[in-house]
C-alpha cells in the first residue's frame, strides 16, 4: 500500500494531471473575470484550495475545481518526492540537482507569496502621520469602544464574516451584531429622491433616511464596490447570557464617510464600514511631497515623498526619501511611491508585505547555476571525447 502511494506521488502522470488541471483552471478563471472582476476571480480561482459552488451561498457548498493553491501544492510535493526518489549522489548529476532545487524554491516561494503576501496603501497628506495602511479592495466593520480617554478599543469584523454569518458575537462586545441585509455592491439614495415604493432598511442614524438598491458587482480594474450592510444591535446580559430588546438597525456602508454612534452597557460606541486596516508598530509622517513634470506637459517626470519614520521599539527616528524605483524596506515591508491625488494634495504609498520576496531571486540564481554546471559538464565531456577521437 505504501509503495503504491509513493509511486502515485512521484509519478509523471500526476505531474501531467496537475498541469492539465491548471490549464482548465486558468480557462475557467479567465472567463469568470468578465462577471466577477479580476480581483474576485483571482481570489476564488487562483488564491484558494478549491473553487466552490454555489459561490455566494451561506449554506452547503461543494468543490467543482481544484484551486490554484492546491494545484501548486501538489506539484511542489510531486517534484520534491520524485527528486528524492531518483536522487543519486554524483558529480555528473550536480547540475540537475541544482536545477530541481531552484524549481522547488520557486514553487514554494510562489505558494508562500499567495498565502501570506499582503498589499495595501497608505494615503498621506502633507503633515499627516499614520501607523496603519489600508486595503483598497477589502472592507471591515469597525466597532469602536471610546470609553478609554487614552485610546480606542477597536473590534474589526471582516467583510467575509459579514457576508457569511448572520449573528456575530465577540467577547469584547456586550451585544450581538445581527446582519439583516448585506450588499456586495450597492447604490445609496436619499429616501425623498427615491422611486415610489422604496423604503429605508435602517431605523437609526443617517441610514434611516437612505434607500439602498443592489448593484451589479464591479468588474473593472479601476472600479470598486460600495459594500453596504444593515445591522441590528442586540444587547447581551453577560450574567445570564440572555438577549435584551434590540437597540435598532443601522446602515453601515463605505459610502458613508462619518462614523455613527450609539450607547450600550453604559458606554459610547462608534460603528463604521471602512477599508481593512493593517496596523504597524511604528509611525510614518509625510514631511513633503514633490511632483515634477516634463517641461510644457502634464506628464509626470518624478514624484517623491520625504517621510519621517519613528519606531519607539527600535529607537528609530530618521528621514527617508521614497521615490520611483527607490522604495523603503523596513520590518519586512516595502513602501513604494505608487501614486498621488489630484492637485498634489496627498501622496499614496503602496505597502507590500511579502515574507518570501527573496525566493524568486534565489531560485533564478540556483537554476542558472545548475544549467551552467550541467551544460558545462557535458561540454567538457564532449571536448575530451573529440580530442581523444582526433588523437
XYZ file of C-alpha atoms in Angstrom:
391
model
C 0.000 0.000 0.000
C 2.778 2.426 0.941
C 4.607 1.588 -2.280
C 1.528 2.452 -4.335
C 1.169 5.790 -2.556
C 4.852 6.617 -3.178
C 4.523 5.616 -6.844
C 1.447 7.843 -7.180
C 3.089 10.873 -5.559
C 6.262 10.544 -7.637
C 4.624 9.622 -10.951
C 4.849 11.678 -14.110
C 1.116 11.085 -14.633
C 0.371 13.172 -11.541
C 2.501 15.990 -12.958
C 0.622 15.907 -16.269
C -2.724 15.778 -14.438
C -1.806 18.858 -12.379
C -0.690 20.757 -15.477
C -3.959 19.838 -17.243
C -5.963 20.945 -14.195
C -4.024 24.222 -14.161
C -4.946 24.843 -17.808
C -8.636 24.200 -17.084
C -8.468 26.457 -14.016
C -6.840 29.280 -15.983
C -9.510 28.992 -18.690
C -12.369 28.992 -16.165
C -10.845 31.799 -14.102
C -10.318 33.954 -17.188
C -13.969 33.552 -18.188
C -15.078 34.334 -14.627
C -13.262 37.679 -14.722
C -15.993 39.010 -17.047
C -18.624 38.746 -14.284
C -16.556 38.804 -11.095
C -13.722 41.176 -11.953
C -10.041 40.389 -11.869
C -9.558 40.599 -8.091
C -12.566 38.486 -7.081
C -11.792 35.872 -9.752
C -8.188 35.748 -8.596
C -9.261 35.064 -5.007
C -11.858 32.421 -5.880
C -9.935 30.528 -8.533
C -6.205 31.074 -8.060
C -5.788 32.014 -4.379
C -7.834 29.149 -2.957
C -7.559 25.404 -2.463
C -10.944 24.701 -4.073
C -13.423 26.513 -6.311
C -16.792 26.219 -4.539
C -20.326 26.156 -5.870
C -22.615 27.975 -5.348
C -20.116 30.785 -4.736
C -22.352 33.162 -2.726
C -24.181 30.546 -0.641
C -24.153 30.767 3.162
C -25.168 27.095 3.387
C -23.839 23.930 1.817
C -21.179 24.252 -0.895
C -19.274 21.630 -2.835
C -15.963 21.910 -4.738
C -16.133 21.882 -8.526
C -12.460 22.534 -9.356
C -9.112 22.365 -7.550
C -7.883 25.866 -6.741
C -4.534 27.354 -7.609
C -3.071 26.747 -4.144
C -3.987 23.059 -4.218
C -2.526 22.521 -7.691
C 0.661 24.354 -6.749
C 0.992 22.396 -3.512
C 0.525 19.025 -5.264
C 3.054 19.989 -7.933
C 5.525 21.001 -5.233
C 5.098 17.708 -3.336
C 5.326 15.764 -6.603
C 8.566 17.476 -7.606
C 10.194 17.035 -4.173
C 9.128 13.379 -3.891
C 10.190 12.488 -7.442
C 13.573 14.139 -6.981
C 14.146 12.430 -3.615
C 13.199 9.028 -5.032
C 15.544 9.328 -8.001
C 18.339 11.176 -6.194
C 21.836 9.901 -6.983
C 24.866 11.479 -5.352
C 27.228 12.001 -8.291
C 29.124 14.961 -9.716
C 27.601 14.479 -13.133
C 24.139 14.952 -11.585
C 25.044 18.161 -9.737
C 23.549 20.428 -12.415
C 20.246 18.515 -12.406
C 20.083 18.616 -8.612
C 20.659 22.370 -8.579
C 18.050 22.968 -11.288
C 15.454 20.933 -9.408
C 16.303 22.705 -6.155
C 15.771 26.072 -7.849
C 12.389 24.971 -9.226
C 11.336 23.731 -5.783
C 12.290 27.054 -4.194
C 10.419 28.930 -6.946
C 7.222 26.891 -6.478
C 7.412 27.138 -2.689
C 8.071 30.878 -2.876
C 5.091 31.409 -5.171
C 2.820 29.436 -2.864
C 4.014 31.339 0.221
C 3.563 34.646 -1.612
C -0.060 33.822 -2.442
C -0.747 32.652 1.108
C 0.977 35.359 3.128
C 1.665 38.404 0.912
C -0.439 41.496 1.665
C -0.711 44.607 -0.496
C -2.182 47.788 0.913
C -1.958 51.563 0.571
C -1.102 54.424 2.870
C -2.573 57.807 1.949
C -0.751 60.759 3.478
C -1.335 64.489 3.115
C 1.471 66.875 3.999
C 1.976 66.706 7.759
C -0.153 63.594 8.225
C 1.038 60.772 10.494
C -0.230 57.191 10.323
C 0.592 53.857 11.892
C -1.607 51.781 9.595
C -2.188 51.033 5.930
C -5.499 50.244 4.237
C -6.576 47.527 1.832
C -8.201 49.118 -1.239
C -10.299 46.016 -2.042
C -11.406 44.680 1.357
C -13.608 46.438 3.898
C -14.347 45.763 7.550
C -16.952 46.813 10.054
C -15.122 48.643 12.827
C -16.877 48.636 16.210
C -15.031 51.153 18.405
C -15.240 51.462 22.181
C -14.487 55.095 23.111
C -14.692 54.678 26.913
C -10.934 54.971 27.496
C -9.690 58.574 27.022
C -6.173 57.409 26.073
C -7.010 55.019 23.247
C -9.871 53.423 21.320
C -10.569 49.706 21.570
C -11.380 48.526 18.033
C -13.126 45.259 17.156
C -12.888 44.711 13.397
C -15.407 42.390 11.707
C -14.139 41.323 8.247
C -16.310 41.670 5.173
C -16.183 37.901 4.575
C -17.716 37.296 8.011
C -20.494 39.815 7.372
C -21.198 38.076 4.091
C -21.391 34.549 5.543
C -22.643 34.839 9.102
C -25.933 36.317 10.260
C -25.274 36.641 14.012
C -21.841 37.824 15.159
C -20.633 37.774 18.754
C -17.260 38.673 20.254
C -16.019 38.649 23.872
C -15.119 42.344 23.640
C -18.675 43.337 22.648
C -21.592 43.463 25.141
C -24.036 42.991 22.263
C -24.755 40.900 19.196
C -24.343 42.205 15.673
C -27.134 40.754 13.549
C -26.662 41.162 9.784
C -30.124 41.915 8.402
C -29.024 42.727 4.835
C -25.703 42.608 3.014
C -24.859 44.092 -0.403
C -21.599 43.290 -2.173
C -22.224 46.385 -4.285
C -24.954 48.951 -3.859
C -26.368 52.342 -4.766
C -27.383 54.723 -1.987
C -30.031 57.406 -2.448
C -31.902 59.768 -0.175
C -35.384 58.434 0.563
C -37.086 61.638 -0.601
C -35.439 61.285 -4.018
C -36.022 57.557 -4.434
C -38.662 55.905 -6.549
C -42.045 55.222 -5.030
C -42.224 52.024 -3.016
C -38.590 52.012 -1.900
C -38.109 52.285 1.842
C -35.023 52.594 4.091
C -33.865 49.328 5.643
C -32.487 51.052 8.768
C -34.297 52.960 11.513
C -31.334 54.523 13.341
C -28.723 57.085 12.345
C -28.486 58.751 8.931
C -29.332 55.415 7.293
C -32.964 55.911 8.328
C -33.200 58.488 5.529
C -31.339 56.454 2.899
C -32.630 53.880 0.429
C -30.303 51.073 -0.679
C -30.510 49.280 -4.016
C -28.425 46.302 -5.038
C -25.978 46.944 -7.896
C -24.037 44.568 -10.166
C -20.579 43.638 -8.970
C -17.861 45.968 -10.264
C -15.630 44.150 -12.745
C -13.266 46.880 -13.983
C -9.686 47.077 -12.752
C -10.145 50.640 -11.501
C -13.727 50.174 -10.319
C -14.762 49.457 -6.756
C -17.767 48.037 -4.949
C -19.797 50.017 -2.441
C -20.206 47.450 0.323
C -23.291 48.082 2.452
C -24.993 46.226 5.293
C -27.919 46.739 7.623
C -27.006 45.581 11.131
C -29.160 45.246 14.221
C -27.614 45.780 17.660
C -28.970 43.444 20.361
C -27.565 43.919 23.905
C -26.500 40.841 25.877
C -26.827 40.119 29.584
C -23.441 38.523 30.295
C -24.617 37.260 33.686
C -27.424 35.137 32.249
C -26.415 35.086 28.583
C -29.906 36.240 27.598
C -30.554 38.781 24.855
C -32.305 42.054 25.562
C -34.582 44.141 23.320
C -32.726 45.418 20.200
C -31.481 48.998 20.085
C -32.348 49.377 16.419
C -30.974 48.834 12.932
C -28.112 50.884 11.486
C -26.999 51.246 7.886
C -23.220 50.866 7.512
C -21.500 51.493 4.187
C -18.111 52.621 2.951
C -20.037 55.358 1.107
C -20.951 56.887 4.491
C -17.706 58.545 5.468
C -18.646 59.574 9.017
C -18.892 57.001 11.841
C -22.183 56.534 13.696
C -22.585 56.368 17.455
C -24.861 54.604 19.926
C -24.871 53.777 23.658
C -24.796 50.294 25.164
C -23.741 48.923 28.573
C -23.093 52.448 29.811
C -20.517 53.160 27.101
C -20.487 55.063 23.826
C -19.703 53.058 20.686
C -18.872 54.048 17.138
C -19.541 51.873 14.089
C -18.055 52.432 10.659
C -17.630 50.451 7.442
C -14.116 51.257 6.258
C -11.185 49.747 4.307
C -9.475 46.940 6.218
C -6.531 48.294 8.219
C -3.118 46.766 8.948
C -1.557 48.410 11.976
C 2.222 48.941 12.346
C 4.419 49.240 15.448
C 5.832 52.480 14.011
C 4.596 55.801 12.639
C 5.189 57.436 9.252
C 4.814 61.192 8.796
C 4.780 62.843 5.364
C 7.037 65.889 5.511
C 6.921 66.910 1.853
C 5.548 65.564 -1.422
C 7.286 66.566 -4.660
C 5.770 66.194 -8.119
C 7.946 67.104 -11.098
C 6.668 67.228 -14.683
C 8.350 67.324 -18.046
C 8.596 70.914 -19.282
C 5.494 72.058 -21.121
C 3.483 68.880 -20.366
C 1.471 67.263 -17.599
C 3.446 64.013 -17.882
C 4.976 63.057 -14.501
C 8.768 63.114 -14.549
C 9.286 62.213 -10.923
C 7.244 62.150 -7.753
C 8.690 61.560 -4.337
C 7.735 61.585 -0.672
C 10.037 62.659 2.112
C 8.819 60.903 5.244
C 9.889 60.626 8.864
C 9.986 57.116 10.301
C 9.544 56.856 14.079
C 9.786 53.459 15.777
C 9.988 53.655 19.599
C 10.651 49.915 19.978
C 13.857 50.137 17.931
C 14.753 53.728 18.863
C 14.440 54.735 15.204
C 13.831 58.333 14.188
C 15.061 59.152 10.701
C 14.084 60.844 7.439
C 13.671 58.761 4.284
C 13.095 59.808 0.667
C 10.800 57.418 -1.238
C 10.622 57.849 -4.987
C 10.250 55.786 -8.132
C 12.373 52.612 -8.071
C 13.760 53.594 -4.647
C 11.405 52.095 -2.042
C 11.727 51.968 1.733
C 12.213 48.493 3.217
C 11.547 48.241 6.916
C 10.400 45.442 9.240
C 9.606 43.056 6.414
C 7.519 45.588 4.479
C 8.330 47.584 1.353
C 6.968 51.091 0.718
C 6.749 52.180 -2.934
C 5.843 55.604 -4.262
C 2.722 54.405 -6.081
C 0.588 57.429 -6.883
C -0.742 60.780 -5.754
C -4.043 62.617 -5.676
C -5.133 65.445 -7.943
C -3.551 68.826 -7.317
C -0.835 67.013 -5.341
C -2.995 67.096 -2.219
C -1.791 63.718 -0.951
C 0.794 61.048 -1.620
C -0.190 57.380 -1.916
C 2.355 54.769 -0.858
C 1.948 51.119 -1.769
C 2.801 48.840 1.161
C 3.832 45.280 0.338
C 4.349 42.631 2.991
C 5.867 39.552 1.332
C 7.875 37.211 3.590
C 9.161 35.217 0.599
C 10.127 38.118 -1.682
C 13.730 36.873 -1.868
C 12.732 33.364 -3.026
C 12.453 34.134 -6.793
C 15.911 35.745 -6.852
C 17.495 32.789 -5.056
C 15.641 30.334 -7.294
C 16.777 32.055 -10.507
C 20.411 32.097 -9.369
C 20.305 28.390 -8.431
C 18.566 27.360 -11.673
C 21.024 29.380 -13.775
C 23.945 27.850 -11.876
C 22.512 24.369 -12.342
C 22.058 24.842 -16.084
C 25.582 26.226 -16.461
C 27.041 23.319 -14.485
C 25.051 20.727 -16.435
C 25.829 22.121 -19.878
C 29.420 22.824 -18.847
C 29.893 19.225 -17.681
C 28.573 17.850 -20.981
C 30.608 20.385 -22.974
C 33.817 19.335 -21.217
C 32.958 15.669 -21.773
C 32.264 16.262 -25.453
C 35.548 18.149 -25.857
C 37.503 15.307 -24.234
C 35.877 12.709 -26.495
C 36.584 14.861 -29.556
C 40.264 15.268 -28.620
C 40.555 11.527 -27.990
C 38.979 10.720 -31.354
C 41.314 13.123 -33.182
C 44.353 11.686 -31.388
